[in-house]
Coordinates of C-alpha atoms in Angstrom, one line a residue:
Chain A
M1 CA -30.1 -1.6 -7.4
L2 CA -27.5 -1.0 -4.6
T3 CA -28.1 -2.3 -1.1
L4 CA -27.7 -0.3 2.2
F5 CA -27.3 -1.9 5.6
H6 CA -28.9 0.6 7.9
H7 CA -31.0 1.4 11.0
P8 CA -33.8 3.9 10.8
L9 CA -32.7 5.8 13.9
Y10 CA -29.0 6.3 12.9
A11 CA -28.4 9.8 11.6
S12 CA -25.4 8.5 9.6
C13 CA -27.7 6.0 7.7
R14 CA -30.3 8.6 7.1
F15 CA -27.6 10.8 5.6
V16 CA -27.0 8.1 3.0
R17 CA -30.6 7.5 2.3
L18 CA -31.3 11.2 1.8
T19 CA -28.3 11.4 -0.6
F20 CA -29.6 8.6 -2.8
G21 CA -33.0 10.4 -2.6
E22 CA -31.5 13.7 -3.8
Y23 CA -29.9 11.9 -6.7
G24 CA -33.2 10.2 -7.6
E25 CA -31.8 6.7 -7.1
E26 CA -33.7 3.9 -5.4
I27 CA -31.8 1.5 -3.0
A28 CA -32.6 -1.7 -1.3
L29 CA -32.6 -1.3 2.5
I30 CA -31.6 -4.0 5.0
E31 CA -32.2 -3.2 8.6
E32 CA -29.1 -4.1 10.6
R33 CA -29.0 -4.2 14.4
P34 CA -25.2 -3.5 14.9
W35 CA -25.3 -4.3 18.6
A36 CA -26.2 -8.0 17.7
R37 CA -22.8 -8.3 15.9
R38 CA -24.1 -10.6 13.3
K39 CA -21.3 -12.8 11.9
E40 CA -22.2 -12.3 8.2
F41 CA -22.3 -8.6 8.7
L42 CA -19.0 -8.5 10.5
S43 CA -17.4 -10.3 7.5
L44 CA -18.6 -7.3 5.4
N45 CA -17.4 -4.7 7.9
P46 CA -15.1 -5.9 10.7
A47 CA -15.8 -2.6 12.6
G48 CA -19.4 -3.7 13.0
T49 CA -20.7 -0.2 12.2
I50 CA -23.5 1.0 10.0
P51 CA -24.1 2.3 7.3
V52 CA -22.5 -0.1 4.9
L53 CA -23.2 0.1 1.2
L54 CA -23.0 -2.8 -1.3
A55 CA -22.0 -0.8 -4.3
E56 CA -21.5 -1.7 -8.0
G57 CA -19.8 -5.1 -8.2
D58 CA -20.7 -5.8 -4.6
H59 CA -17.8 -3.6 -3.5
V60 CA -18.3 -2.8 0.2
I61 CA -18.3 0.9 1.1
V62 CA -18.2 1.5 4.9
G63 CA -19.3 4.6 6.8
A64 CA -21.4 7.7 6.1
T65 CA -18.7 10.1 5.0
V66 CA -16.9 7.5 3.0
I67 CA -20.1 6.6 1.2
G68 CA -20.8 10.3 0.7
E69 CA -17.5 10.8 -1.0
Y70 CA -18.0 7.7 -3.1
L71 CA -21.4 8.9 -4.2
D72 CA -20.0 12.4 -5.1
E73 CA -17.3 10.8 -7.2
T74 CA -19.6 8.4 -9.0
R75 CA -22.9 10.5 -9.1
G76 CA -22.6 14.0 -7.8
A77 CA -19.7 15.0 -10.1
Y78 CA -22.1 14.5 -13.0
K79 CA -25.2 16.3 -11.5
R80 CA -24.3 19.9 -12.2
E81 CA -26.5 22.2 -10.0
K82 CA -27.9 19.2 -8.2
R83 CA -24.5 18.2 -6.9
L84 CA -24.3 18.1 -3.1
M85 CA -20.6 19.1 -3.0
A86 CA -19.0 22.3 -4.1
E87 CA -16.3 22.6 -6.8
D88 CA -13.9 24.8 -4.9
S89 CA -11.6 23.2 -2.3
I90 CA -12.3 25.7 0.4
A91 CA -16.0 25.4 0.0
R92 CA -15.7 21.7 0.0
A93 CA -13.8 21.9 3.3
E94 CA -16.6 23.9 4.8
I95 CA -19.2 21.4 3.7
R96 CA -17.1 18.5 5.1
R97 CA -16.6 20.4 8.4
L98 CA -20.4 20.6 8.8
V99 CA -21.0 17.0 7.8
D100 CA -18.5 16.0 10.6
W101 CA -20.2 18.4 13.0
Y102 CA -23.6 16.8 12.6
L103 CA -22.6 13.1 12.0
V104 CA -19.8 13.0 14.6
K105 CA -20.2 15.9 17.1
T106 CA -24.0 16.2 17.3
D107 CA -24.1 12.4 17.3
G108 CA -21.6 12.0 20.1
D109 CA -22.9 14.9 22.2
V110 CA -26.6 14.2 21.8
T111 CA -28.3 11.9 19.2
R112 CA -26.6 8.6 19.8
H113 CA -27.3 8.7 23.6
L114 CA -30.9 9.7 23.3
V115 CA -31.5 7.0 20.6
R116 CA -29.8 4.3 22.7
E117 CA -31.4 5.2 26.0
R118 CA -34.9 5.9 24.7
A119 CA -35.3 3.7 21.6
L120 CA -32.8 0.9 21.3
K121 CA -32.3 -0.4 24.9
P122 CA -35.8 -1.9 25.0
L123 CA -34.9 -3.8 21.7
M124 CA -31.4 -4.8 22.8
G125 CA -32.3 -7.4 25.5
G126 CA -29.2 -9.3 26.5
E127 CA -27.0 -7.4 23.9
G128 CA -26.6 -4.2 26.0
G129 CA -30.3 -3.5 26.9
G130 CA -31.7 -2.7 30.3
A131 CA -33.2 0.3 32.0
P132 CA -32.5 3.7 30.4
D133 CA -29.7 5.7 32.1
S134 CA -31.4 8.9 33.1
A135 CA -28.1 10.7 33.7
A136 CA -27.1 10.0 30.1
I137 CA -30.5 11.3 28.9
R138 CA -30.1 14.5 31.0
A139 CA -26.6 15.1 29.7
A140 CA -27.6 14.7 26.1
R141 CA -30.6 17.0 26.6
A142 CA -28.4 19.7 28.0
N143 CA -26.4 19.5 24.8
V144 CA -29.3 19.7 22.4
R145 CA -29.7 23.4 22.7
Q146 CA -26.1 24.2 21.7
H147 CA -26.6 22.3 18.4
L148 CA -29.9 23.9 17.7
K149 CA -28.5 27.3 18.4
Y150 CA -25.6 26.7 16.0
T151 CA -28.0 25.4 13.3
N152 CA -30.2 28.5 13.8
Y153 CA -27.2 30.7 13.5
L154 CA -26.1 29.0 10.2
A155 CA -29.6 29.1 8.8
A156 CA -30.1 32.7 9.7
T157 CA -26.8 33.9 8.1
R158 CA -26.6 31.7 4.9
D159 CA -29.1 30.5 2.3
W160 CA -28.2 26.9 3.1
L161 CA -26.1 25.7 6.0
A162 CA -22.8 25.7 4.2
G163 CA -23.4 28.5 1.8
P164 CA -25.4 29.6 -1.2
R165 CA -26.4 26.0 -2.4
L166 CA -28.0 22.9 -0.9
S167 CA -25.1 20.6 0.0
Y168 CA -24.1 17.5 2.1
A169 CA -24.0 19.9 5.1
D170 CA -27.8 20.3 4.9
V171 CA -28.3 16.6 4.3
A172 CA -26.2 15.7 7.3
A173 CA -27.9 18.3 9.6
A174 CA -31.3 17.2 8.4
A175 CA -30.5 13.5 8.9
S176 CA -29.3 14.3 12.4
L177 CA -32.1 16.6 13.5
S178 CA -34.8 14.3 12.0
V179 CA -33.8 11.6 14.4
L180 CA -34.1 14.1 17.3
D181 CA -37.4 15.2 15.9
Y182 CA -38.7 11.6 15.7
L183 CA -37.9 11.5 19.5
G184 CA -39.7 14.8 20.0
E185 CA -36.5 16.4 21.5
I186 CA -36.6 19.7 19.6
E187 CA -38.4 22.8 20.7
W188 CA -38.6 24.3 17.2
A189 CA -40.4 27.5 18.3
E190 CA -37.1 28.6 20.0
Y191 CA -35.1 28.4 16.7
P192 CA -37.1 30.1 14.0
A193 CA -34.4 30.2 11.3
A194 CA -33.5 26.5 11.9
R195 CA -37.2 25.7 11.7
D196 CA -37.6 27.5 8.4
W197 CA -34.6 25.7 7.0
Y198 CA -35.8 22.3 8.4
S199 CA -39.3 22.9 6.9
R200 CA -37.6 23.3 3.5
M201 CA -35.7 20.1 3.9
K202 CA -38.7 18.2 5.2
S203 CA -40.7 19.1 2.1
R204 CA -38.2 17.6 -0.3
P205 CA -39.1 14.3 -2.0
S206 CA -35.9 12.7 -0.7
F207 CA -37.4 13.1 2.8
R208 CA -40.5 11.0 2.3
S209 CA -39.1 7.6 3.1
L210 CA -37.6 9.0 6.4
L211 CA -41.0 10.4 7.4
S212 CA -42.6 7.0 7.1
D213 CA -40.0 5.3 9.3
R214 CA -41.4 3.6 12.4
V215 CA -39.4 1.9 15.1
R216 CA -40.9 -0.9 17.1
G217 CA -42.1 0.2 20.5
L218 CA -41.6 3.9 20.0
S219 CA -43.9 5.9 17.9
P220 CA -42.6 9.2 16.5
A221 CA -43.5 12.5 18.1
S222 CA -46.9 13.9 16.9
L223 CA -45.6 16.4 14.4
Y224 CA -42.7 14.3 13.1
A225 CA -44.3 13.6 9.7
D226 CA -46.2 16.9 9.5
L227 CA -44.9 19.3 7.0
D228 CA -46.5 22.2 8.9
F229 CA -44.9 21.7 12.3
Chain B
M1 CA 4.1 28.7 5.5
L2 CA 0.7 27.3 6.7
T3 CA -0.1 27.0 10.4
L4 CA -1.4 24.0 12.2
F5 CA -3.1 24.1 15.6
H6 CA -2.2 20.7 17.2
H7 CA -1.3 18.7 20.2
P8 CA 1.7 16.2 20.0
L9 CA -0.3 13.3 21.5
Y10 CA -3.4 13.6 19.3
A11 CA -3.3 10.9 16.5
S12 CA -5.4 13.1 14.3
C13 CA -2.9 15.9 14.5
R14 CA 0.0 13.6 13.8
F15 CA -1.9 12.4 10.7
V16 CA -1.8 16.0 9.3
R17 CA 1.9 16.6 10.2
L18 CA 2.9 13.3 8.5
T19 CA 1.0 14.2 5.4
F20 CA 2.8 17.6 5.1
G21 CA 6.0 15.7 5.7
E22 CA 5.3 13.2 3.0
Y23 CA 4.6 16.1 0.6
G24 CA 7.8 17.8 1.6
E25 CA 6.2 20.9 2.9
E26 CA 7.1 22.6 6.2
I27 CA 4.4 24.0 8.5
A28 CA 4.3 26.2 11.6
L29 CA 3.0 24.4 14.6
I30 CA 1.0 26.0 17.4
E31 CA 0.4 23.7 20.4
E32 CA -3.2 24.0 21.4
R33 CA -4.7 22.6 24.6
P34 CA -8.3 22.0 23.5
W35 CA -9.5 21.3 27.0
A36 CA -8.7 24.9 27.9
R37 CA -11.3 26.1 25.4
R38 CA -9.4 29.2 24.6
K39 CA -11.7 32.0 23.2
E40 CA -9.5 32.9 20.3
F41 CA -9.3 29.3 19.3
L42 CA -13.1 28.8 19.6
S43 CA -13.6 31.7 17.2
L44 CA -11.6 29.7 14.6
N45 CA -13.3 26.4 15.3
P46 CA -16.5 26.6 17.4
A47 CA -16.3 22.8 17.9
G48 CA -13.1 23.4 19.9
T49 CA -11.4 20.4 18.4
I50 CA -8.0 19.9 16.9
P51 CA -6.4 19.7 14.4
V52 CA -7.2 23.1 12.7
L53 CA -5.2 24.3 9.7
L54 CA -4.8 27.9 8.6
A55 CA -4.6 27.3 4.9
E56 CA -3.9 29.7 2.0
G57 CA -5.5 33.0 2.6
D58 CA -6.0 32.1 6.3
H59 CA -8.9 29.9 5.4
V60 CA -9.7 27.7 8.3
I61 CA -9.8 24.0 7.6
V62 CA -11.1 21.9 10.5
G63 CA -10.6 18.2 11.3
A64 CA -8.1 15.6 10.2
T65 CA -10.0 13.9 7.4
V66 CA -11.2 17.3 6.1
I67 CA -7.7 18.6 6.0
G68 CA -6.6 15.3 4.4
E69 CA -9.1 15.7 1.6
Y70 CA -8.1 19.4 1.2
L71 CA -4.4 18.5 1.0
D72 CA -5.2 15.8 -1.6
E73 CA -7.1 18.2 -3.8
T74 CA -4.5 21.0 -3.5
R75 CA -1.3 18.9 -3.3
G76 CA -1.8 15.2 -3.7
A77 CA -3.5 15.3 -7.0
Y78 CA -0.3 16.8 -8.5
K79 CA 2.1 14.3 -6.8
R80 CA 1.8 11.4 -9.2
E81 CA 3.3 8.2 -7.5
K82 CA 3.8 10.1 -4.2
R83 CA 0.0 10.8 -3.9
L84 CA -1.5 9.4 -0.7
M85 CA -4.8 8.8 -2.3
A86 CA -5.7 6.3 -5.1
E87 CA -7.3 7.4 -8.4
D88 CA -10.0 4.7 -8.4
S89 CA -13.2 5.4 -6.4
I90 CA -13.4 1.9 -4.9
A91 CA -9.7 2.1 -3.8
R92 CA -10.3 5.6 -2.4
A93 CA -13.2 4.2 -0.4
E94 CA -10.9 1.5 1.1
I95 CA -8.3 4.1 2.0
R96 CA -10.9 6.3 3.6
R97 CA -12.4 3.4 5.5
L98 CA -9.0 2.7 7.1
V99 CA -8.4 6.4 7.9
D100 CA -11.7 6.3 9.8
W101 CA -10.7 3.1 11.4
Y102 CA -7.6 4.5 12.9
L103 CA -8.6 8.1 13.6
V104 CA -12.1 7.4 14.8
K105 CA -12.4 3.8 15.9
T106 CA -8.9 3.1 17.3
D107 CA -9.0 6.6 18.9
G108 CA -12.4 6.0 20.5
D109 CA -11.6 2.4 21.6
V110 CA -8.1 2.9 22.8
T111 CA -5.9 5.9 22.1
R112 CA -7.9 8.9 23.3
H113 CA -8.5 7.2 26.7
L114 CA -4.9 6.2 27.4
V115 CA -3.6 9.6 26.3
R116 CA -6.2 11.4 28.6
E117 CA -5.7 9.2 31.6
R118 CA -1.9 8.8 31.4
A119 CA -0.6 12.0 29.8
L120 CA -3.2 14.8 29.8
K121 CA -4.9 14.7 33.2
P122 CA -1.8 15.8 35.0
L123 CA -1.6 18.8 32.7
M124 CA -5.3 19.7 32.8
G125 CA -5.6 20.8 36.4
G126 CA -9.0 22.4 37.0
E127 CA -10.0 21.9 33.4
G128 CA -10.8 18.2 33.7
G129 CA -7.7 16.9 35.4
G130 CA -7.5 14.7 38.4
A131 CA -6.5 11.1 39.3
P132 CA -6.3 8.7 36.4
D133 CA -9.4 6.5 36.0
S134 CA -7.9 3.0 36.2
A135 CA -11.1 1.4 34.8
A136 CA -10.8 3.5 31.7
I137 CA -7.1 2.5 31.3
R138 CA -8.0 -1.2 31.7
A139 CA -10.8 -1.0 29.2
A140 CA -8.6 0.7 26.6
R141 CA -5.8 -1.8 27.2
A142 CA -8.2 -4.6 26.6
N143 CA -9.0 -3.1 23.2
V144 CA -5.4 -2.5 22.0
R145 CA -4.9 -6.1 21.0
Q146 CA -7.8 -6.1 18.6
H147 CA -6.4 -3.1 16.8
L148 CA -2.9 -4.5 16.6
K149 CA -4.2 -7.8 15.4
Y150 CA -6.1 -6.1 12.6
T151 CA -3.1 -4.1 11.6
N152 CA -1.0 -7.2 11.6
Y153 CA -3.5 -8.9 9.4
L154 CA -3.5 -6.0 6.9
A155 CA 0.2 -5.7 6.9
A156 CA 0.6 -9.5 6.4
T157 CA -1.8 -9.6 3.4
R158 CA -1.0 -6.4 1.6
D159 CA 2.1 -4.4 0.6
W160 CA 0.8 -1.4 2.4
L161 CA -2.3 -1.3 4.6
A162 CA -4.8 -0.3 2.0
G163 CA -3.2 -2.0 -1.0
P164 CA -0.2 -1.9 -3.3
R165 CA 0.9 1.7 -2.5
L166 CA 1.6 3.9 0.5
S167 CA -1.6 5.8 1.3
Y168 CA -3.4 7.9 3.8
A169 CA -4.4 4.6 5.5
D170 CA -0.7 4.0 6.4
V171 CA -0.4 7.6 7.5
A172 CA -3.5 7.3 9.8
A173 CA -2.4 4.0 11.2
A174 CA 1.1 5.2 11.9
A175 CA -0.1 8.4 13.5
S176 CA -2.4 6.4 15.8
L177 CA 0.1 3.6 16.7
S178 CA 2.9 6.1 17.2
V179 CA 0.9 7.7 20.0
L180 CA 0.4 4.3 21.7
D181 CA 4.1 3.6 21.1
Y182 CA 5.1 6.8 22.8
L183 CA 3.1 5.5 25.8
G184 CA 4.8 2.1 25.6
E185 CA 1.4 0.4 25.1
I186 CA 2.4 -1.9 22.2
E187 CA 4.0 -5.4 22.5
W188 CA 5.5 -5.3 19.0
A189 CA 6.9 -8.9 19.3
E190 CA 3.4 -10.3 19.2
Y191 CA 2.6 -8.6 15.8
P192 CA 5.6 -9.3 13.5
A193 CA 4.0 -8.1 10.2
A194 CA 2.7 -4.9 11.9
R195 CA 6.1 -4.4 13.4
D196 CA 7.8 -4.7 10.0
W197 CA 5.3 -2.3 8.4
Y198 CA 5.7 0.2 11.3
S199 CA 9.5 0.0 11.0
R200 CA 9.2 1.1 7.4
M201 CA 6.9 4.0 8.4
K202 CA 9.2 5.0 11.2
S203 CA 12.2 5.2 8.9
R204 CA 10.5 7.7 6.6
P205 CA 11.8 11.3 6.8
S206 CA 8.2 12.5 7.5
F207 CA 8.4 10.7 10.8
R208 CA 11.4 12.6 12.2
S209 CA 9.5 15.4 13.8
L210 CA 7.1 13.0 15.5
L211 CA 10.0 11.0 17.0
S212 CA 11.4 14.1 18.6
D213 CA 8.1 15.0 20.3
R214 CA 8.2 15.3 24.1
V215 CA 5.3 15.9 26.4
R216 CA 5.8 17.6 29.7
G217 CA 5.8 15.2 32.6
L218 CA 5.8 12.0 30.5
S219 CA 8.9 10.8 28.7
P220 CA 8.4 8.4 25.7
A221 CA 8.9 4.7 26.1
S222 CA 12.5 3.7 25.8
L223 CA 12.4 2.5 22.2
Y224 CA 10.0 5.1 20.9
A225 CA 12.5 7.0 18.8
D226 CA 14.6 3.9 18.0
L227 CA 14.4 2.8 14.4
D228 CA 15.5 -0.7 15.5
F229 CA 12.8 -1.5 18.1

């Protein structure tokens, strides 16, 4: 069984867990607190970031999109209609664009800040903790709407977010929005097409382990694990 | 001929230009000022980021790593020993890790801040311009050393940064460091192995167009275009 260094509230780590789930493969999870900059972990990944996968032969694979490509090459390519990548290069570029959108742009505009200020700072202590920065929370909340609107637009105009089939784009978006949903930051009623799409994602067996995630000191929003939200 | 929307001081855009150069293919360049959020450009890429490639059939390919994968699938895969990606999945993951290191981590720790504060703010006017933030410059300069040290370590222990062959890792690192070099932010004498590696990169024909880049209001450092620096 492969091992993933992760944190439950990092969208990029959830992306990898969902991918393994979609491919029906169990993994061992090790919760890493990247802000602690643990020596043994830095020797695996000098960037100090998560996720990090210990793959076959204990080869170290660093970063969500890099792990995604690795899993496509070593699993997805043999999964036929269950593959999370397209065959065609233009369709692949569209999937990758949306993976970047959710794991980089949504993360940088919204998710990372809300997670840090609301969930992680109380855990960080002398390693960057302290009182939440209310200006950072306000700025992130002002950005949430744009990302939900865009998701709603994609969900309303396509079968799945990147086109006719479930892909890494859906996995990345669901990973990202599920973190915001844990924090109760999404007004689903305003985004009916996105809600319908998210409801389909949330019902997938790959989602189960995410829905049972709990972070010390911060319970999930009341409907987080509810399939009828 | 394909068209690239770019800015000369964005490492991610230089990465794409160098890749086309390595594959011996000319492209049309359109200089985009992403901070202006031009409507026509936002309709191509709602994220408003560069680089954006207009590929065959005017398909829009967004983002440096996405364009890199596209070019590998449509060009690199047929280039034999000139290919900038490895064949083996583990080696590919190492190349991708380093591309992310330079285009995401180095950019976020160092390059983006120095470029914005020193080069772009004077051009931005009412679209985010103003006096340079000296605290941001200090913080970025404190981070430069770590990235040069790491590059020096890689260059000292491997033929090329990701292994035995020139790859996207070298292209990403050279793209990133060439921007810092334009700004005169690198003390090459302290990093002899990195300097030797950069000297090899700088001498490649693909580099010529970068060395003739000039940004309004900010001349390059004196040895920027000098192959004997």
